[in-house]
Short mmCIF file of C-alpha atoms in Angstrom, two decimals:
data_model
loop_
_atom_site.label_atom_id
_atom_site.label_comp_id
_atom_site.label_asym_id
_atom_site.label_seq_id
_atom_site.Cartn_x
_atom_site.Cartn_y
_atom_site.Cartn_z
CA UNK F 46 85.49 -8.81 134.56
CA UNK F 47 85.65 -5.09 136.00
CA UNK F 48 82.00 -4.42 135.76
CA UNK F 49 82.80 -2.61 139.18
CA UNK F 50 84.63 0.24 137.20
CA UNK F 51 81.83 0.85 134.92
CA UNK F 52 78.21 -0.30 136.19
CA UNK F 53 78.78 0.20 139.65
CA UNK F 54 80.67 3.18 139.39
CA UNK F 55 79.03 4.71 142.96
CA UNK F 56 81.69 2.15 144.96
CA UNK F 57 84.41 3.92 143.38
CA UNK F 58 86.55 6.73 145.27
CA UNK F 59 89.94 7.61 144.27
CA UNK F 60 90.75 3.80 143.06
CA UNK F 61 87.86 2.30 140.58
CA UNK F 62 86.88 -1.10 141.62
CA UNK F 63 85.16 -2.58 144.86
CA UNK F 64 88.55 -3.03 146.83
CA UNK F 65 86.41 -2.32 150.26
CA UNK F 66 85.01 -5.57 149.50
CA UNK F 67 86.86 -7.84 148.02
CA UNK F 68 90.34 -9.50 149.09
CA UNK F 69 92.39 -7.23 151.10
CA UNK F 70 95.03 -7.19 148.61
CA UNK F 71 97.12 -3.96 150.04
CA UNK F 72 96.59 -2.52 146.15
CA UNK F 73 96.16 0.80 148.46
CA UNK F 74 97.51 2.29 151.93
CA UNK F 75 95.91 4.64 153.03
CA UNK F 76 96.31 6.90 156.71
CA UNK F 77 94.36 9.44 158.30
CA UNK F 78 95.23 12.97 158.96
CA UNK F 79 92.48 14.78 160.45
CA UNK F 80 88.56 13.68 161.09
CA UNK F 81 85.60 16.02 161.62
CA UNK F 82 82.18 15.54 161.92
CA UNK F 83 79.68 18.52 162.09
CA UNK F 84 75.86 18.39 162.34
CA UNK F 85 73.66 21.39 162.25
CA UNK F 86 70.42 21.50 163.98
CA UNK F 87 67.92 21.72 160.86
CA UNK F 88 65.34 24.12 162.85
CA UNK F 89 67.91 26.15 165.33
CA UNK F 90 70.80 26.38 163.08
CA UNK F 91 73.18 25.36 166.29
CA UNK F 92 76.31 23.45 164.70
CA UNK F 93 78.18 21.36 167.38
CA UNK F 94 80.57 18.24 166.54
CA UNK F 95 80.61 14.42 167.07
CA UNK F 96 83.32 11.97 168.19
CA UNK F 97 84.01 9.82 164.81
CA UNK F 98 83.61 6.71 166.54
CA UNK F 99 80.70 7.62 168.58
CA UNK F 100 78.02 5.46 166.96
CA UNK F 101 80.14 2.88 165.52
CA UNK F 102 82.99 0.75 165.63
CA UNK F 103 83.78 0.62 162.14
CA UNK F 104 86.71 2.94 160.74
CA UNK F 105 86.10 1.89 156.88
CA UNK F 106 83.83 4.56 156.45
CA UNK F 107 86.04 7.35 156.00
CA UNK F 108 87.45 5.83 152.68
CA UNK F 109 83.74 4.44 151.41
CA UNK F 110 80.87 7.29 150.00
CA UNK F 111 78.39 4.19 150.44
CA UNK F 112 79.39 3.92 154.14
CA UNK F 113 79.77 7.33 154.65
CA UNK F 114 76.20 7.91 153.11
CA UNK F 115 74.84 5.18 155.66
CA UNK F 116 76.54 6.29 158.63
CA UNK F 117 75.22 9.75 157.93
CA UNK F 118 71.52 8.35 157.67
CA UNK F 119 72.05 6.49 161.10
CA UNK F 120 73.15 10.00 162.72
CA UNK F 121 70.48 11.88 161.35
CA UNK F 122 67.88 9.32 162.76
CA UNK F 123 70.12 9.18 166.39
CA UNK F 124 71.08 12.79 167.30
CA UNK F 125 67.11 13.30 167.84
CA UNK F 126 67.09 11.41 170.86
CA UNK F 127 69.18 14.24 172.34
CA UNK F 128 66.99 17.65 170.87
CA UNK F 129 68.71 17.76 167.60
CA UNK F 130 66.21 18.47 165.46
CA UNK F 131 66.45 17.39 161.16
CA UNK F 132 70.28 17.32 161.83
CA UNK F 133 72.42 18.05 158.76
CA UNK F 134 75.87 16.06 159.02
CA UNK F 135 78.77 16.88 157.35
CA UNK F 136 82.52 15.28 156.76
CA UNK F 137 85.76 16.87 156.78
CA UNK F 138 87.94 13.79 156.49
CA UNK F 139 91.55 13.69 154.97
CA UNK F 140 93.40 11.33 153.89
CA UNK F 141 96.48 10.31 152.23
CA UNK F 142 97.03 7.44 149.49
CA UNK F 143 100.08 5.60 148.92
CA UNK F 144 102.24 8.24 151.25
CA UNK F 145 100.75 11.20 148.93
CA UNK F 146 100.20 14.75 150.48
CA UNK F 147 96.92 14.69 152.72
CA UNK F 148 94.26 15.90 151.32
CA UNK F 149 90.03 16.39 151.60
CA UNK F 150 88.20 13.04 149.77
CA UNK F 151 84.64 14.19 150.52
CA UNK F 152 83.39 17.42 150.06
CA UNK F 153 82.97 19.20 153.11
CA UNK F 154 80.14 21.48 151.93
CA UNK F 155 77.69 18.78 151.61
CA UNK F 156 75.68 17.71 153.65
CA UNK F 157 75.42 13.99 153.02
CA UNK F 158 72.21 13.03 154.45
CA UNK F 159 70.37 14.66 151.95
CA UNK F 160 73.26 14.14 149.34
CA UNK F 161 72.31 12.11 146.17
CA UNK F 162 74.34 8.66 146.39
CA UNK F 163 73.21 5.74 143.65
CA UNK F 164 75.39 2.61 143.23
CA UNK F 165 75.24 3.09 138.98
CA UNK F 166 76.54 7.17 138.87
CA UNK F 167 79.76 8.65 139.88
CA UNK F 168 79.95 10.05 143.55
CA UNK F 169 79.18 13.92 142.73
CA UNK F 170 80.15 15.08 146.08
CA UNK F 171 83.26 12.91 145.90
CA UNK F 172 86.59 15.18 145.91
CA UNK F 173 88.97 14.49 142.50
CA UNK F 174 92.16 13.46 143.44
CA UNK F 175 94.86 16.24 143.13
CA UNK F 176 96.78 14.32 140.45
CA UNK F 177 98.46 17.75 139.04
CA UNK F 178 100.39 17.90 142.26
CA UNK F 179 101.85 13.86 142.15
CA UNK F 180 105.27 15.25 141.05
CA UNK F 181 106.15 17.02 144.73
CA UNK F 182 106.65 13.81 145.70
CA UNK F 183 109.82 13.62 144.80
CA UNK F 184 110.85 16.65 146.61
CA UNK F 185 108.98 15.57 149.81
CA UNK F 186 110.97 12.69 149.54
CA UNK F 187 113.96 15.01 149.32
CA UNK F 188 112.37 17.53 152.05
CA UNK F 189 111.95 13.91 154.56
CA UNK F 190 115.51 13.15 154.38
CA UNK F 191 117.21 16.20 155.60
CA UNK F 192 115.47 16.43 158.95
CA UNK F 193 116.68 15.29 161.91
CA UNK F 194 115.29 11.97 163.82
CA UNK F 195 113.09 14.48 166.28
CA UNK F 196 111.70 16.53 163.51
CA UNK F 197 108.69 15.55 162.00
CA UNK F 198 106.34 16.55 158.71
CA UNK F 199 103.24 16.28 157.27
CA UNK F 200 102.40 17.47 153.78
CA UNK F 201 98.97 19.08 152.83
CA UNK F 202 97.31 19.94 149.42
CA UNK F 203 94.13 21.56 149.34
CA UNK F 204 91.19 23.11 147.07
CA UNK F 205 90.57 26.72 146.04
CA UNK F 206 88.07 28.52 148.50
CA UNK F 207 88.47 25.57 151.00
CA UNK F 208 90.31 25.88 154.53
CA UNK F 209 91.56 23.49 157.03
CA UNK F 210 90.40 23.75 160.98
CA UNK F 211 93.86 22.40 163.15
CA UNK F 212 94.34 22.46 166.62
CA UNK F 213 98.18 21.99 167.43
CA UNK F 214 98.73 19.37 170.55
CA UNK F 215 100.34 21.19 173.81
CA UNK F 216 102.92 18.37 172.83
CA UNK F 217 104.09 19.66 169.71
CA UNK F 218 106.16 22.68 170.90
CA UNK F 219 107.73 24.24 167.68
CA UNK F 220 105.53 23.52 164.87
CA UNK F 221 105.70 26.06 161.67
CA UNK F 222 103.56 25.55 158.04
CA UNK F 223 105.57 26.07 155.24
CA UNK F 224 103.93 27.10 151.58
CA UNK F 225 105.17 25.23 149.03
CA UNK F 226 102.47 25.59 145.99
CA UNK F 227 99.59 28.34 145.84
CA UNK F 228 98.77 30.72 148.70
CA UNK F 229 97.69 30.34 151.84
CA UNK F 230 95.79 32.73 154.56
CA UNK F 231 96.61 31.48 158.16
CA UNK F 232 94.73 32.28 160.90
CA UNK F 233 95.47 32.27 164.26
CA UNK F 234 92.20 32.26 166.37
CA UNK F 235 93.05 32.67 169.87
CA UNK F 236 95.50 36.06 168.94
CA UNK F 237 93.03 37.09 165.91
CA UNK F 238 95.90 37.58 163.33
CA UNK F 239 96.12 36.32 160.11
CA UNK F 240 99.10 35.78 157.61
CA UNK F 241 99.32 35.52 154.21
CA UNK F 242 101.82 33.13 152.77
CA UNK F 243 103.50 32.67 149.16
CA UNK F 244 105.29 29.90 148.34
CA UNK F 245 109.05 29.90 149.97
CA UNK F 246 107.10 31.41 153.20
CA UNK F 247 106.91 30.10 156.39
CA UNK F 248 105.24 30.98 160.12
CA UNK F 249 105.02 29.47 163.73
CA UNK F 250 101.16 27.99 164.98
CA UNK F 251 100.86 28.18 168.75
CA UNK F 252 100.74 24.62 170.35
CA UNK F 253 97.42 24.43 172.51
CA UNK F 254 95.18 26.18 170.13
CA UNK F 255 93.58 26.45 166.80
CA UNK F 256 94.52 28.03 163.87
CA UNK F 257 92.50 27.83 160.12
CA UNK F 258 94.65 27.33 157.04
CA UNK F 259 92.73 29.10 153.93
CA UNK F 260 93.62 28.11 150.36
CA UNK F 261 93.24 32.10 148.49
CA UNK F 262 94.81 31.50 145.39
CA UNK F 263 93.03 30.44 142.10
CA UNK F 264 94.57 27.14 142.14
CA UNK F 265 95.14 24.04 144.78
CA UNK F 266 97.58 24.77 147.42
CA UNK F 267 100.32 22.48 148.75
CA UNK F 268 102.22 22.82 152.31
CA UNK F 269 103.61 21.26 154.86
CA UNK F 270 103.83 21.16 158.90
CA UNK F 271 107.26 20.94 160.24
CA UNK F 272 107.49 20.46 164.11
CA UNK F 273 108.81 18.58 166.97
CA UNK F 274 107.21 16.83 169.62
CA UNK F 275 109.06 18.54 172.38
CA UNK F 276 107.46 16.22 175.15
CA UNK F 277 108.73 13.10 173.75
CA UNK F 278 112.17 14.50 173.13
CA UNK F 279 112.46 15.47 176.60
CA UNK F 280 111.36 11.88 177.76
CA UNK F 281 113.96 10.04 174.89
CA UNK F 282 116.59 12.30 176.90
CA UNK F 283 115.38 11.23 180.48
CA UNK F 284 115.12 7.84 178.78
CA UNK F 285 118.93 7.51 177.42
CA UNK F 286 120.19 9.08 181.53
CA UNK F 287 118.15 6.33 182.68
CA UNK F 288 119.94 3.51 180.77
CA UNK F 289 123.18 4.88 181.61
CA UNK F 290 122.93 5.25 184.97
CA UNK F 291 120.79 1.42 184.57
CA UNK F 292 124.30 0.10 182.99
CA UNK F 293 126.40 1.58 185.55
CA UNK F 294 124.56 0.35 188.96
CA UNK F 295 124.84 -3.53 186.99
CA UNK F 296 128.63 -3.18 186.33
CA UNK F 297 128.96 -1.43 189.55
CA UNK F 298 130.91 1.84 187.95
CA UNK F 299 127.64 4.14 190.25
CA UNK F 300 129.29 5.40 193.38
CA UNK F 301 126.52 7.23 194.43
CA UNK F 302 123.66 5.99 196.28
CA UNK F 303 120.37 5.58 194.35
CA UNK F 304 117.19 7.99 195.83
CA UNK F 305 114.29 6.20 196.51
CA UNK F 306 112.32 6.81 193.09
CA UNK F 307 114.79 5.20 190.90
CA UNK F 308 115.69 2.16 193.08
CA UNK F 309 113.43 0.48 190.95
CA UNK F 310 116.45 0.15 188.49
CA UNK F 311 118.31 -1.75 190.10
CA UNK F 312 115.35 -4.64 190.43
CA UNK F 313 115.90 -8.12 188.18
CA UNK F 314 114.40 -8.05 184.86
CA UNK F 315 112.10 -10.67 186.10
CA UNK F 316 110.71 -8.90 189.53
CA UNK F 317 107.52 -7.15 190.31
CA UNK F 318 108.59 -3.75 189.83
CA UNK F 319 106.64 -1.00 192.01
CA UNK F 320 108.15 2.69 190.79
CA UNK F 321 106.41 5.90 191.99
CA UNK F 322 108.49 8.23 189.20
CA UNK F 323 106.32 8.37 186.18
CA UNK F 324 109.26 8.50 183.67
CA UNK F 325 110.99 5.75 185.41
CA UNK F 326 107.62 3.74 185.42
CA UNK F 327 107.64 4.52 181.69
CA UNK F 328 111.25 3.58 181.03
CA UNK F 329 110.38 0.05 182.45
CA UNK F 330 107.78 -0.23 180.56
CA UNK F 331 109.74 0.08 177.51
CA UNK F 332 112.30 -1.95 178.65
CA UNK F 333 109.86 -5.19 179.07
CA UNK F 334 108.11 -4.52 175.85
CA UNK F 335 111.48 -4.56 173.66
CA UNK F 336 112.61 -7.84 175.39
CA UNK F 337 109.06 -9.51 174.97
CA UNK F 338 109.57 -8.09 171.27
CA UNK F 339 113.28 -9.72 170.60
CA UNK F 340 111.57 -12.94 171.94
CA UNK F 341 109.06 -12.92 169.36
CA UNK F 342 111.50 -12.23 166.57
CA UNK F 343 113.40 -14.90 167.95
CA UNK F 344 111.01 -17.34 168.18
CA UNK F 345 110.64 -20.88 166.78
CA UNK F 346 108.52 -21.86 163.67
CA UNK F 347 106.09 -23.82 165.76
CA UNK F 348 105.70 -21.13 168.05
CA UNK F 349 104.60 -18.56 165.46
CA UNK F 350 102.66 -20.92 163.62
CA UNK F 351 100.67 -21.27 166.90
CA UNK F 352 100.80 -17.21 167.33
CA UNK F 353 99.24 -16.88 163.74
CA UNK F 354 96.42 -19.66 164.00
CA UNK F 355 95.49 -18.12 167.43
CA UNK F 356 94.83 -14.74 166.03
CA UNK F 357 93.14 -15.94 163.08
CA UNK F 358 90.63 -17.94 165.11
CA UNK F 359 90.25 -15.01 167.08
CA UNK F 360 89.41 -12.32 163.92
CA UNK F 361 87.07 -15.37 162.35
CA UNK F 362 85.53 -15.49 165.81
CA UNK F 363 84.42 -12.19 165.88
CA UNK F 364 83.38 -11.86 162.52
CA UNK F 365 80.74 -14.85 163.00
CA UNK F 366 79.75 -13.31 166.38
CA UNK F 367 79.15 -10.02 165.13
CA UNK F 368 77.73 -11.27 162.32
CA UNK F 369 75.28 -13.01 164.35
CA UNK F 370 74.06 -10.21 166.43
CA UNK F 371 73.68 -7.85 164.12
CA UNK F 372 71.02 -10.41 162.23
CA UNK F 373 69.59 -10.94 165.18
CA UNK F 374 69.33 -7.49 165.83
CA UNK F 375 67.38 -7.06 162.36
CA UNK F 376 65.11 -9.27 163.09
CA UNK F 377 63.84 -9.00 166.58
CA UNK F 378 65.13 -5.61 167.46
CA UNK F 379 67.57 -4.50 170.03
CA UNK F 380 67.95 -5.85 173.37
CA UNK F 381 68.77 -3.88 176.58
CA UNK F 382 72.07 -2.02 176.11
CA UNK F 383 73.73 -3.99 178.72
CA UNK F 384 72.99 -7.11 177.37
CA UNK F 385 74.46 -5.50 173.84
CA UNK F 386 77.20 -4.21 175.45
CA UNK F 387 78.24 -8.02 177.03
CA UNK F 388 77.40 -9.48 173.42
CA UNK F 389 79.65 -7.19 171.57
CA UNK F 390 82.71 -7.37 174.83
CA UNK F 391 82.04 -10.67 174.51
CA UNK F 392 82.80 -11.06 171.13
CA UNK F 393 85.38 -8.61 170.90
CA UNK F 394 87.53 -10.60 172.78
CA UNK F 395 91.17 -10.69 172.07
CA UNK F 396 94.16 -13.56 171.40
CA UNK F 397 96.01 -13.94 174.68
CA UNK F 398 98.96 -14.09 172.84
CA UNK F 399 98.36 -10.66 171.96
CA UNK F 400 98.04 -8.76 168.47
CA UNK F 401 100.97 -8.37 167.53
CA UNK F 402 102.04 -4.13 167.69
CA UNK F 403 104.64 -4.58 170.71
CA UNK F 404 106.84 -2.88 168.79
CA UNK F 405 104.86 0.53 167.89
CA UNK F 406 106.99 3.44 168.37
CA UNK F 407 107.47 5.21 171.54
CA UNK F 408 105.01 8.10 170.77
CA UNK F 409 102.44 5.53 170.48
CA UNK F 410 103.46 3.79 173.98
CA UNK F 411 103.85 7.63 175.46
CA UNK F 412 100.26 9.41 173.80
CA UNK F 413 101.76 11.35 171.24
CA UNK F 414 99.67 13.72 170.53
CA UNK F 415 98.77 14.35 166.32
CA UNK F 416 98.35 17.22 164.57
#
């Protein structure tokens, strides 16, 4: 029965029902845009900001209020230790569901450790889901497939009164936000302008630096960054010269001598490869991790029945391990951090065979850096 829908309504988000802990039935997808977590010292007012992962080595609390409300408790009871006094904690997490615009799911406003949270009343500070805007997505659909394979987008909806905080990656050269719903009141901190946007407009963000998006008009406001990661299309085009000149020194068409930092090409797929040339190093890189990829595609049915079991023992592993300390934990207390810190390595230990991702994209490989 759904009792989870109706009785213990403060599990629900966006999606009614305890998905976060039942079977992992991929009913949602879900990414994440942009994380930020700011405390405020209760007694100084000083506001400063926190790694997300700092404390813990969980990621599902950006999705659950109940987690979020506990992880908030645990920082209010840690950031003492280090002269932060009755911190306040707040979230400004984003997220988008089933490849919808990204947008806030907590209220930013609030700060949660003193927030109300009850497992038998809605989530107050919970953000609604901006429903009214589901049919753009057709037209981002549309908007996706006429650009280019180096141009990139992300599409944003946000609240009345509310603004979003970005800091554009050095990597992202020519990045522009484009109103498509609403207006919009962009800020540019470092050269202390501001533009105000209707929908049709457009303007540039400096890479490097931060700029606030504000929402002005009466209703929610949709747009979109458009940019190009001009690092990694620089390194594709190194990359593509490198496999040429790669194809010509095997079929002997190079009549020019090699210089010393890409003499490495001309080594056997299967020698120990020193290169000095950071692209080049990169290049090779690549190179192994496609043909170690096309050998797993290509493997046999007793091999990747082997793979799978291997992993699985592996994630059931660490479950019982983890598991185990953190009972133990509750009922004798810590231990010395280094003897934690061997437990949890310990446990964390991963399948030899490997996990699977060899064939992430290139940004990934390369440190793409996100909006």
């Amino acid at each position: 029965m759904p009792y989870s829908h109706f009785i213990t309504r403060g599990y629900n988000n966006w999606t009614n029902g305890l998905y976060g802990y039942s079977w992992d039935m991929m009913v949602h997808s879900r990414s994440h845009q942009h994380v930020k977590i700011t405390y405020k010292d209760g007694k100084t007012g000083d506001v400063g900001y926190l790694n997300p992962g700092v404390f813990t080595q969980s990621r599902r609390w950006k999705d659950h209020g109940d987690m979020l409300k506990q992880y908030a408790t645990c920082l209010n009871e840690l950031l003492p230790r280090y002269n932060i006094t009755d911190p306040e904690i707040y979230f400004d997490i984003w997220v988008s569901i089933n490849e919808r615009f990204q947008q806030r799911i907590f209220d930013p406003r609030v700060d949660i450790v003193k927030a109300d949270w009850s497992p038998f009343k809605p989530n107050s500070w919970l953000m609604p889901l901006l429903v009214d805007l589901s049919p753009w997505r057709t037209k981002f659909q549309e908007i996706e497939g006429s650009l280019d394979n180096q141009t990139e987008i992300v599409f944003i909806a946000d609240f009345p009164g509310l603004h979003l905080e970005n800091f554009v990656s050095e990597d992202l050269g020519n990045t522009s936000i484009h109103v498509l719903q609403g207006q919009v009141n962009v800020e540019v901190v470092a050269e202390k302008k501001n533009y105000t946007l209707q929908p049709g407009e457009q303007t540039k963000v400096p890479a490097g630096d931060y700029h606030k998006v504000y929402t002005v008009s009466e209703g929610p406001s949709c747009y979109m960054y458009v940019y190009v990661n001009t690092t990694e299309a620089a390194l594709q085009e190194n990359f593509t010269k490198l496999l040429e000149l790669q194809e010509r020194v095997r079929n002997g068409t190079e009549t020019e001598p090699l210089p010393p930092e890409l003499q490495p090409l001309m080594a056997a797929e299967d020698d120990e490869i020193n290169a000095t040339d950071p692209i080049v190093q990169l290049f090779l890189k690549r190179q192994r991790r496609m043909k170690e990829v096309k050998k797993r595609r290509e493997a046999g049915t007793l091999e990747r029945l082997e793979r799978f079991a291997v992993k699985k023992y592996y994630t059931i592993r660490r479950g019982f391990l983890m598991t185990a300390i953190a009972m133990r934990n509750l009922v004798v207390g810590l231990p010395p951090l280094e003897q934690l810190t061997r437990e949890v390595t310990y446990a964390n230990m991963k399948a030899p065979l490997g996990d699977g991702k060899e064939d992430e994209r290139l940004k990934d490989e390369v440190g793409h850096g996100e909006l």
